[in-house]
Short mmCIF file of C-alpha atoms in Angstrom, two decimals:
data_model
loop_
_atom_site.label_atom_id
_atom_site.label_comp_id
_atom_site.label_asym_id
_atom_site.label_seq_id
_atom_site.Cartn_x
_atom_site.Cartn_y
_atom_site.Cartn_z
CA MET M 1 81.97 106.97 108.26
CA THR M 2 78.45 108.02 109.05
CA THR M 3 77.62 109.15 112.54
CA HIS M 4 74.42 110.25 114.11
CA GLY M 5 74.56 113.00 116.71
CA THR M 6 72.03 113.38 119.51
CA THR M 7 71.94 115.61 122.52
CA THR M 8 70.09 114.84 125.71
CA THR M 9 69.37 117.21 128.54
CA PRO M 10 69.00 115.49 131.90
CA GLN M 11 66.91 116.95 134.67
CA ASP M 12 69.94 118.54 136.31
CA GLY M 13 70.29 120.76 133.27
CA THR M 14 73.70 119.39 132.24
CA ALA M 15 74.03 119.02 128.48
CA ARG M 16 75.68 115.79 127.40
CA GLY M 17 76.60 115.05 123.81
CA THR M 18 76.26 111.64 122.21
CA VAL M 19 77.79 110.57 118.90
CA ARG M 20 76.89 107.14 117.58
CA GLY M 21 79.34 105.72 115.04
CA THR M 22 78.65 103.29 112.25
CA ASP M 23 80.39 100.53 114.18
CA GLY M 24 77.79 100.76 116.93
CA ALA M 25 80.16 102.39 119.40
CA THR M 26 78.89 105.52 121.08
CA ALA M 27 80.96 108.52 122.12
CA HIS M 28 79.41 110.05 125.24
CA GLY M 29 80.50 113.06 127.14
CA ASP M 30 82.05 110.69 129.67
CA GLY M 31 83.85 108.42 127.16
CA ILE M 32 83.41 106.04 124.22
CA ARG M 33 81.17 103.07 124.89
CA THR M 34 80.47 99.85 123.02
CA PRO M 35 76.93 98.83 121.96
CA ASP M 36 76.49 96.76 125.14
CA GLY M 37 77.19 99.81 127.29
CA GLY M 38 80.71 98.87 128.34
CA SER M 39 83.52 101.40 128.33
CA ALA M 40 85.69 100.94 125.22
CA LEU M 41 88.25 103.70 125.78
CA PRO M 42 89.14 106.14 128.59
CA GLY M 43 86.54 108.82 129.18
CA THR M 44 88.65 111.62 130.69
CA ASP M 45 91.22 113.73 128.88
CA ARG M 46 93.90 112.63 131.33
CA GLY M 47 93.04 108.97 130.77
CA ARG M 48 93.01 109.44 127.01
CA LEU M 49 96.38 111.17 127.06
CA ALA M 50 97.89 108.38 129.15
CA PHE M 51 96.38 105.77 126.81
CA VAL M 52 97.75 107.51 123.70
CA LEU M 53 101.23 107.87 125.24
CA ALA M 54 101.32 104.20 126.22
CA LEU M 55 100.13 103.16 122.76
CA ALA M 56 102.71 105.41 121.09
CA VAL M 57 105.50 103.80 123.12
CA ALA M 58 104.28 100.31 122.22
CA VAL M 59 104.05 101.22 118.53
CA GLY M 60 107.54 102.75 118.65
CA VAL M 61 109.02 99.60 120.18
CA PHE M 62 107.19 97.44 117.63
CA THR M 63 108.31 99.42 114.59
CA ALA M 64 111.90 99.51 115.86
CA THR M 65 112.22 95.79 116.55
CA VAL M 66 109.63 93.64 114.73
CA PRO M 67 109.21 94.86 111.13
CA LEU M 68 111.67 94.29 108.32
CA LEU M 69 113.04 97.79 107.69
CA ARG M 70 114.09 98.49 104.11
CA ASP M 71 116.75 101.23 104.45
CA TRP M 72 115.15 103.47 101.78
CA PHE M 73 116.13 100.98 99.08
CA ASP M 74 113.64 102.09 96.42
CA LEU M 75 114.41 105.74 97.09
CA ARG M 76 118.07 104.91 96.51
CA VAL M 77 117.05 103.46 93.14
CA TYR M 78 115.15 106.64 92.24
CA TYR M 79 117.90 108.93 93.49
CA GLY M 80 120.73 107.03 91.81
CA THR M 81 118.81 106.91 88.52
CA VAL M 82 118.07 110.64 88.25
CA ASP M 83 121.52 111.58 89.60
CA SER M 84 123.22 109.42 86.96
CA TRP M 85 120.88 110.74 84.27
CA ALA M 86 121.22 114.41 85.18
CA HIS M 87 124.89 114.67 86.20
CA HIS M 88 126.77 111.79 84.61
CA GLY M 89 125.13 111.28 81.23
CA GLY M 90 123.77 107.89 82.19
CA ARG M 91 120.64 106.31 80.79
CA ILE M 92 117.54 105.83 82.91
CA TYR M 93 117.27 102.05 82.60
CA ASP M 94 121.01 101.31 82.76
CA TYR M 95 121.52 102.34 86.38
CA GLN M 96 121.65 99.62 89.05
CA VAL M 97 122.08 100.00 92.80
CA PRO M 98 125.69 99.01 93.57
CA GLY M 99 125.94 95.38 94.60
CA THR M 100 122.50 94.46 93.21
CA THR M 101 120.79 93.85 89.87
CA TYR M 102 117.92 96.24 90.59
CA GLY M 103 117.29 99.47 88.75
CA PHE M 104 114.51 101.81 87.65
CA THR M 105 111.31 100.02 86.56
CA TYR M 106 108.69 102.78 86.13
CA PRO M 107 107.74 104.60 82.90
CA PRO M 108 110.04 107.46 81.85
CA PHE M 109 107.56 110.10 83.07
CA ALA M 110 108.17 108.88 86.64
CA ALA M 111 111.89 109.57 86.25
CA LEU M 112 111.05 112.98 84.81
CA GLY M 113 108.90 113.76 87.84
CA MET M 114 111.70 112.68 90.21
CA LEU M 115 114.36 114.90 88.57
CA PRO M 116 114.26 117.45 91.43
CA LEU M 117 115.93 114.80 93.60
CA ALA M 118 119.09 115.36 91.56
CA LEU M 119 119.33 118.86 93.04
CA VAL M 120 119.79 117.66 96.63
CA GLY M 121 121.84 115.12 98.54
CA LEU M 122 120.60 111.65 99.48
CA ARG M 123 119.83 112.55 103.10
CA THR M 124 117.78 115.55 102.01
CA ALA M 125 116.00 113.32 99.50
CA ILE M 126 115.09 110.92 102.33
CA VAL M 127 113.63 113.77 104.40
CA LEU M 128 111.67 115.05 101.40
CA ALA M 129 110.33 111.57 100.69
CA LEU M 130 109.15 111.27 104.31
CA LEU M 131 107.39 114.63 104.17
CA VAL M 132 105.73 113.89 100.85
CA ASN M 133 104.49 110.50 102.07
CA LEU M 134 103.19 112.03 105.30
CA ALA M 135 101.30 114.67 103.34
CA ALA M 136 99.86 112.04 101.01
CA LEU M 137 98.80 109.90 103.99
CA ALA M 138 97.07 112.90 105.55
CA VAL M 139 95.13 113.44 102.32
CA VAL M 140 94.13 109.76 102.14
CA VAL M 141 92.97 109.64 105.77
CA GLY M 142 91.17 112.97 105.44
CA ILE M 143 89.20 111.82 102.41
CA LEU M 144 88.36 108.36 103.75
CA VAL M 145 87.58 108.97 107.44
CA GLY M 146 88.29 112.63 108.14
CA PRO M 147 84.71 113.69 109.06
CA ALA M 148 84.39 110.80 111.52
CA LEU M 149 87.74 111.52 113.17
CA ARG M 150 86.84 115.18 113.67
CA ARG M 151 83.88 114.09 115.79
CA TYR M 152 86.29 112.51 118.26
CA GLY M 153 88.63 115.50 118.34
CA TRP M 154 92.33 115.16 119.02
CA PHE M 155 91.84 111.68 120.51
CA GLY M 156 90.58 110.22 117.23
CA PHE M 157 93.49 111.66 115.25
CA ALA M 158 96.01 110.52 117.88
CA LEU M 159 94.66 106.96 117.85
CA THR M 160 94.78 106.88 114.05
CA ALA M 161 98.35 108.20 114.05
CA CYS M 162 99.36 105.38 116.43
CA LEU M 163 97.57 102.58 114.57
CA LEU M 164 98.58 103.37 110.98
CA PRO M 165 102.35 102.73 111.42
CA LEU M 166 101.53 99.14 112.38
CA PHE M 167 100.05 98.45 108.92
CA GLU M 168 102.76 96.55 107.04
CA PRO M 169 102.10 98.03 103.56
CA LEU M 170 102.43 101.52 105.08
CA ARG M 171 105.58 100.59 107.00
CA ASP M 172 107.14 99.26 103.81
CA THR M 173 106.05 102.26 101.76
CA PHE M 174 107.78 104.64 104.18
CA SER M 175 110.91 102.56 104.79
CA PHE M 176 111.38 101.83 101.07
CA GLY M 177 110.74 105.48 100.15
CA GLN M 178 108.03 104.29 97.75
CA VAL M 179 105.46 106.32 95.76
CA ASN M 180 102.30 104.29 96.40
CA LEU M 181 100.73 106.70 98.87
CA VAL M 182 101.18 109.61 96.48
CA LEU M 183 99.42 107.69 93.72
CA LEU M 184 96.60 106.67 96.09
CA ALA M 185 96.13 110.30 97.15
CA LEU M 186 95.93 111.41 93.50
CA VAL M 187 93.30 108.78 92.71
CA LEU M 188 91.21 109.47 95.82
CA GLY M 189 91.33 113.16 95.02
CA ASP M 190 89.37 112.40 91.86
CA ALA M 191 87.01 110.20 93.88
CA TRP M 192 86.32 113.14 96.18
CA LEU M 193 85.62 115.44 93.23
CA LEU M 194 83.22 112.96 91.69
CA SER M 195 81.35 112.33 94.93
CA HIS M 196 80.96 116.02 95.72
CA GLY M 197 79.51 117.09 92.40
CA HIS M 198 82.75 118.43 90.86
CA GLY M 199 83.01 115.82 88.12
CA ARG M 200 84.05 118.42 85.52
CA ARG M 201 87.38 118.78 87.33
CA ALA M 202 87.99 115.05 87.84
CA GLY M 203 90.45 112.91 85.90
CA VAL M 204 93.75 114.75 86.33
CA GLY M 205 94.82 112.77 89.40
CA ILE M 206 94.04 109.41 87.82
CA GLY M 207 95.83 110.43 84.62
CA LEU M 208 98.99 111.44 86.46
CA ALA M 209 98.94 108.24 88.54
CA ALA M 210 98.58 106.12 85.38
CA ALA M 211 101.53 107.96 83.78
CA VAL M 212 103.75 107.21 86.79
CA LYS M 213 102.64 103.58 87.13
CA LEU M 214 100.49 101.44 84.85
CA THR M 215 98.13 99.73 87.32
CA PRO M 216 96.15 102.92 88.22
CA ALA M 217 95.01 102.96 84.57
CA LEU M 218 92.25 100.58 85.71
CA PHE M 219 90.59 103.59 87.33
CA ILE M 220 90.06 105.04 83.85
CA VAL M 221 88.00 101.95 83.07
CA LEU M 222 86.10 102.61 86.30
CA LEU M 223 85.21 106.09 85.01
CA LEU M 224 83.90 104.52 81.82
CA LEU M 225 81.80 102.05 83.82
CA ALA M 226 80.39 105.01 85.73
CA ARG M 227 79.61 106.75 82.43
CA ARG M 228 81.82 109.65 83.42
CA ARG M 229 83.15 110.02 79.89
CA ARG M 230 84.46 113.53 80.42
CA ALA M 231 86.53 112.49 83.45
CA ALA M 232 87.74 109.38 81.60
CA GLY M 233 88.74 111.55 78.65
CA VAL M 234 90.60 113.99 80.89
CA ALA M 235 92.44 111.13 82.62
CA THR M 236 93.39 109.55 79.29
CA ALA M 237 94.53 112.89 77.87
CA VAL M 238 96.64 113.69 80.93
CA ALA M 239 98.28 110.25 80.90
CA ALA M 240 98.97 110.52 77.16
CA ALA M 241 100.35 114.07 77.47
CA ALA M 242 102.64 113.09 80.34
CA THR M 243 103.88 110.04 78.42
CA GLY M 244 104.40 112.19 75.31
CA LEU M 245 106.37 114.75 77.30
CA ALA M 246 108.66 112.04 78.62
CA ALA M 247 109.12 110.67 75.09
CA TRP M 248 110.12 114.15 73.91
CA VAL M 249 112.61 114.64 76.77
CA ALA M 250 114.04 111.09 76.73
CA PRO M 251 113.14 109.42 73.40
CA ALA M 252 115.65 106.56 73.67
CA ALA M 253 114.57 105.68 77.22
CA SER M 254 110.91 105.80 76.21
CA ARG M 255 111.48 103.54 73.24
CA PHE M 256 113.39 101.05 75.39
CA TYR M 257 110.77 101.02 78.14
CA TRP M 258 107.71 100.47 75.94
CA THR M 259 109.34 97.89 73.70
CA ASP M 260 111.57 96.00 76.15
CA ALA M 261 111.64 96.88 79.85
CA LEU M 262 107.86 96.83 80.29
CA TRP M 263 107.67 93.16 79.31
CA ASP M 264 110.68 92.00 81.31
CA THR M 265 109.34 91.20 84.79
CA ALA M 266 112.78 89.92 85.83
CA ARG M 267 113.86 93.57 86.03
CA VAL M 268 111.43 94.05 88.92
CA GLY M 269 112.08 90.85 90.85
CA ARG M 270 111.25 87.15 91.00
CA LEU M 271 107.59 86.33 90.44
CA ALA M 272 107.73 83.58 93.09
CA TYR M 273 109.17 85.90 95.76
CA VAL M 274 106.89 85.76 98.82
CA SER M 275 106.33 89.53 98.78
CA ASN M 276 104.54 89.21 95.43
CA GLN M 277 100.96 88.96 96.71
CA SER M 278 99.17 88.95 93.35
CA VAL M 279 97.42 86.12 91.50
CA GLN M 280 100.55 85.77 89.38
CA GLY M 281 102.62 85.42 92.56
CA VAL M 282 100.40 82.57 93.80
CA LEU M 283 100.73 80.74 90.48
CA ALA M 284 104.49 81.31 90.40
CA ARG M 285 104.96 79.83 93.87
CA LEU M 286 102.86 76.82 92.90
CA ALA M 287 104.96 76.26 89.77
CA ALA M 288 108.35 76.94 91.40
CA PRO M 289 111.06 76.27 90.44
CA GLY M 290 109.43 76.24 87.01
CA GLU M 291 107.65 79.10 85.27
CA PRO M 292 103.90 79.68 85.82
CA SER M 293 101.49 79.16 82.95
CA ARG M 294 100.83 82.46 81.19
CA ALA M 295 97.51 81.20 79.83
CA LEU M 296 96.36 80.24 83.33
CA TRP M 297 97.31 83.67 84.68
CA VAL M 298 95.46 85.47 81.87
CA THR M 299 92.36 83.36 82.54
CA ALA M 300 92.50 84.07 86.28
CA ALA M 301 93.03 87.80 85.66
CA LEU M 302 90.03 87.93 83.32
CA LEU M 303 87.86 86.21 85.95
CA VAL M 304 88.99 88.77 88.54
CA LEU M 305 88.15 91.63 86.18
CA CYS M 306 84.70 90.18 85.47
CA VAL M 307 83.94 89.99 89.20
CA TRP M 308 85.29 93.51 89.63
CA ALA M 309 83.12 94.91 86.82
CA TRP M 310 79.99 93.25 88.23
CA ARG M 311 80.53 94.37 91.81
CA THR M 312 81.69 97.86 90.84
CA SER M 313 78.64 98.40 88.63
CA ARG M 314 76.40 97.65 91.61
CA ALA M 315 78.33 100.14 93.76
CA LEU M 316 78.11 102.81 91.07
CA ALA M 317 74.37 102.26 90.67
CA ALA M 318 74.01 103.25 94.34
CA GLU M 319 76.54 106.11 93.94
CA ASP M 320 78.76 104.37 96.48
CA TRP M 321 82.00 105.91 95.24
CA THR M 322 84.09 104.76 98.19
CA ALA M 323 83.26 101.11 97.50
CA ALA M 324 83.73 101.54 93.73
CA PHE M 325 87.24 102.96 94.15
CA ALA M 326 88.06 100.40 96.86
CA LEU M 327 87.05 97.50 94.61
CA THR M 328 89.14 98.92 91.76
CA GLY M 329 92.21 99.12 93.99
CA LEU M 330 91.68 95.50 95.02
CA ALA M 331 91.33 94.31 91.42
CA ALA M 332 94.44 96.24 90.35
CA CYS M 333 96.48 94.52 93.07
CA LEU M 334 95.22 91.09 92.03
CA VAL M 335 95.70 91.35 88.25
CA SER M 336 99.06 93.12 88.31
CA PRO M 337 101.87 90.64 87.50
CA ILE M 338 103.77 91.83 90.56
CA THR M 339 102.12 93.28 93.66
CA TRP M 340 104.67 93.72 96.40
CA VAL M 341 103.44 94.01 99.98
CA HIS M 342 103.92 97.78 99.99
CA HIS M 343 101.53 98.04 97.01
CA LEU M 344 98.73 96.89 99.32
CA VAL M 345 98.20 100.43 100.59
CA TRP M 346 95.47 100.27 97.94
CA LEU M 347 93.52 98.22 100.52
CA LEU M 348 93.07 101.25 102.78
CA PRO M 349 89.81 102.37 101.07
CA SER M 350 88.41 98.88 101.71
CA PHE M 351 88.98 99.28 105.44
CA ALA M 352 87.17 102.61 105.31
CA VAL M 353 84.22 100.87 103.62
CA LEU M 354 84.15 98.18 106.33
CA LEU M 355 84.01 100.86 109.02
CA HIS M 356 81.34 102.86 107.21
CA ARG M 357 79.23 99.74 106.85
CA ARG M 358 79.52 98.72 110.51
CA ARG M 359 81.95 95.84 110.10
CA PRO M 360 84.50 96.90 112.75
CA ARG M 361 85.33 93.36 113.88
CA VAL M 362 86.06 92.20 110.33
CA ALA M 363 88.17 95.31 109.74
CA ALA M 364 90.06 94.76 113.01
CA VAL M 365 90.89 91.11 112.24
CA LEU M 366 92.06 91.81 108.69
CA TYR M 367 94.03 94.84 109.85
CA ALA M 368 95.76 92.77 112.54
CA VAL M 369 96.76 90.13 109.98
CA LEU M 370 98.16 92.79 107.66
CA CYS M 371 100.16 94.21 110.56
CA SER M 372 101.69 90.85 111.46
CA SER M 373 104.13 90.29 108.54
CA VAL M 374 102.92 86.69 108.70
CA VAL M 375 103.64 85.87 105.04
CA TRP M 376 107.37 86.19 105.72
CA LEU M 377 107.25 82.96 107.71
CA TRP M 378 107.31 81.27 104.28
CA PHE M 379 110.21 83.38 102.98
CA ASP M 380 112.44 80.36 102.38
CA ASP M 381 109.85 77.76 101.40
CA ALA M 382 106.23 78.37 100.39
CA SER M 383 105.54 74.78 99.33
CA GLY M 384 102.91 72.51 100.83
CA LEU M 385 99.40 73.31 102.02
CA ASP M 386 100.62 75.62 104.77
CA GLY M 387 102.70 77.55 102.27
CA PHE M 388 99.79 77.78 99.85
CA LEU M 389 97.49 79.16 102.55
CA GLY M 390 99.90 81.15 104.71
CA GLY M 391 102.43 82.33 102.14
CA ASN M 392 99.62 83.78 100.02
CA LEU M 393 97.52 85.09 102.93
CA TYR M 394 97.53 88.72 101.79
CA THR M 395 96.34 87.61 98.35
CA TRP M 396 93.45 85.70 99.94
CA ILE M 397 92.52 88.80 101.96
CA THR M 398 92.51 90.93 98.81
CA LEU M 399 90.44 88.36 96.92
CA GLY M 400 88.01 87.99 99.82
CA LEU M 401 87.49 91.73 99.98
CA LEU M 402 86.85 91.84 96.23
CA LEU M 403 84.17 89.17 96.60
CA TRP M 404 82.49 90.22 99.85
CA LEU M 405 83.26 93.89 100.53
CA PRO M 406 79.92 95.62 101.29
CA ALA M 407 79.18 97.63 98.16
CA GLY M 408 76.15 99.29 96.67
CA GLN M 409 74.67 100.33 99.99
CA PRO M 410 71.03 101.39 100.09
CA ARG M 411 70.24 104.92 99.09
CA GLY M 412 68.79 105.57 102.54
CA VAL M 413 72.30 105.29 104.03
CA ARG M 414 74.71 108.03 103.13
CA PRO M 415 78.06 106.79 101.77
CA ALA M 416 81.27 108.39 102.97
CA LEU M 417 81.98 109.58 99.42
CA ARG M 418 78.91 110.33 97.35
CA ARG M 419 77.65 112.95 95.01
CA ARG M 420 75.81 115.62 96.91
CA ALA M 421 72.15 115.20 96.19
CA ARG M 422 70.35 118.20 94.86
CA ALA M 423 67.22 117.45 96.77
CA THR M 424 64.16 119.64 96.27
CA PRO M 425 62.33 120.45 99.52
CA ALA M 426 58.93 118.85 99.79
CA ALA M 427 56.03 121.13 98.93
CA PRO M 428 54.27 122.44 102.03
CA ARG M 429 51.00 120.75 102.82
CA ALA M 430 48.03 122.99 103.05
CA ALA M 431 46.51 123.02 106.51
CA ALA M 432 42.97 121.73 106.71
CA PRO M 433 40.47 124.53 107.51
CA ALA M 434 39.17 124.60 111.03
CA MET M 435 35.70 123.09 111.29
CA PRO M 436 33.55 124.64 113.99
CA ALA M 437 31.52 122.18 115.99
CA ALA M 438 27.87 121.94 115.10
CA PRO M 439 25.46 123.29 117.71
CA GLY M 440 24.62 120.65 120.22
CA HIS M 441 27.59 118.42 119.31
CA PRO M 442 30.80 118.35 121.37
CA GLY M 443 34.08 119.31 119.64
CA PRO M 444 37.06 116.97 119.38
CA SER M 445 38.70 116.14 122.68
CA SER M 446 42.07 117.61 123.51
CA SER M 447 43.56 114.13 123.80
CA GLY M 448 42.32 113.27 120.32
CA ALA M 449 43.87 116.47 118.95
CA ARG M 450 47.19 115.59 120.51
CA ALA M 451 47.07 112.07 119.07
CA GLY M 452 46.34 113.42 115.61
CA SER M 453 49.18 115.90 115.87
CA ALA M 454 51.61 113.21 116.94
CA ALA M 455 50.59 110.93 114.07
CA ASP M 456 51.02 113.77 111.59
CA THR M 457 54.41 114.57 113.05
CA GLY M 458 55.48 110.97 112.64
CA ARG M 459 54.56 111.14 108.96
CA GLU M 460 56.31 114.40 108.19
CA SER M 461 59.27 114.45 110.54
CA GLY M 462 60.57 110.91 110.02
CA PRO M 463 63.52 110.00 107.81
CA ALA M 464 61.33 109.39 104.76
CA ALA M 465 59.66 112.76 104.81
CA GLY M 466 62.53 114.68 103.28
CA THR M 467 62.00 117.65 105.58
CA ASP M 468 63.54 118.90 108.79
CA ARG M 469 60.32 120.14 110.42
CA VAL M 470 59.75 118.86 113.94
CA SER M 471 56.42 119.15 115.65
CA SER M 472 56.29 121.26 118.76
CA SER M 473 54.49 118.37 120.41
CA VAL M 474 57.78 116.47 120.75
CA PRO M 475 58.88 116.86 124.40
CA THR M 476 62.10 118.70 125.13
CA GLY M 477 65.06 116.36 125.57
CA SER M 478 63.74 113.45 123.49
CA THR M 479 65.67 112.25 120.50
CA TRP M 480 64.94 110.41 117.27
CA PRO M 481 66.52 106.93 116.95
CA ALA M 482 69.55 106.72 114.69
CA ALA M 483 68.97 105.67 111.05
CA GLU M 484 69.84 102.48 109.95
CA LYS M 485 111.50 93.19 96.16
CA PRO M 486 112.50 92.88 98.15
CA GLN M 487 110.30 93.69 95.66
CA SER M 488 112.73 96.21 94.33
CA SER M 489 115.60 95.39 96.64
CA SER M 490 117.96 92.48 97.12
CA GLU M 491 116.83 89.42 99.00
CA ARG M 492 119.47 90.15 101.61
CA ALA M 493 117.71 93.40 102.53
CA SER M 494 114.48 91.63 103.40
CA SER M 495 115.87 88.62 105.21
#
């Protein structure tokens, strides 16, 4: 989020700070105001504290009563799998949660990475999963909107902490004990390295994410589109090394996964289940109770990838890394055969882009829809026009963002994540020699000299000059204008 800071000094000598955000809202010393001058949020610390406490109570009541809580089901799958593997001689893909048909569905390297869970009890594993997800969420928020939140101090962080639990994909990720936030943090870590000129270190996070789950492998293709061949090579090498390590530790499980389990989507859940908000899920619900056409799905997925490649190339040309990674997350959700609701945490970078590009109303509406759990209204029956539109609403949001997310912003506007420009300061201009007035002719008037100085200042001190010099003729106190499965659980658990 880009903000422009100005400071004005009124005649009474009191300094008042002003921070103008990309959404047009302005944070004054006496509160946060909307573009039309109205007060958006409380201006005093006492008012802000009362507002945050009231919002926290409302969010607590909402999360305790409205959402569908998942009882750590996926974490129970992970824990039972590694416990059976480590202590009882079981095989990774044979374990099923008692009373269900659901078991481990990730590549063997994911099970290898979760082996430490076998050293603790289930309750301790739940606490560890909460802490890891909280840390990953802090990394994601810090990379996407951290600089903007710091400008608002504790109030900005408190508001964010209250609003994020309402987001259904986040609620599901935490209550399932899922790994999506960790993978998103790994991928965005590489985005941060690339945008800050540390591309030689990038690729490890994407490689690890692709070894744990297949869909993040699309980010390797993003690196190739960006002509970051070194980072793409590092990511590919890390993913291959992690997969090879798992094959060495568990050869039978690796052989079974890559030849059998990977292609059996029934192990994950029903394609037509309403939580599957991918293109394949839409087609499956249209074809239910029959099977969706595989050829039609492949065609639709290829069209999505073509749109993604076109839009991402435009973002990369403008070094708009936030938009490029956001678009890739959107495309991965759409083309994956199964994208459960909790997988949609990959939409978080898109919301950051909307805020950076001054689309707060669009972001607010989409965020509210994704907090509403509205797709579950068609849990039993997604047929008919209302089922087609409402039961697939999260898919339509993802597709709409892929098509219309602001990407490839002008170079004059600084992206939230971009490579630091190595700008060379403009060469100083030689001052014109003083010309004495000819005898008998008057010299230039003082008003004319001031006008010339102001015009020169406008040329050299404006945004296009590339220099920070400000003419002493600018009056004190004036300011420049701002630049422009379940998913992986039983159906009973989600009903």
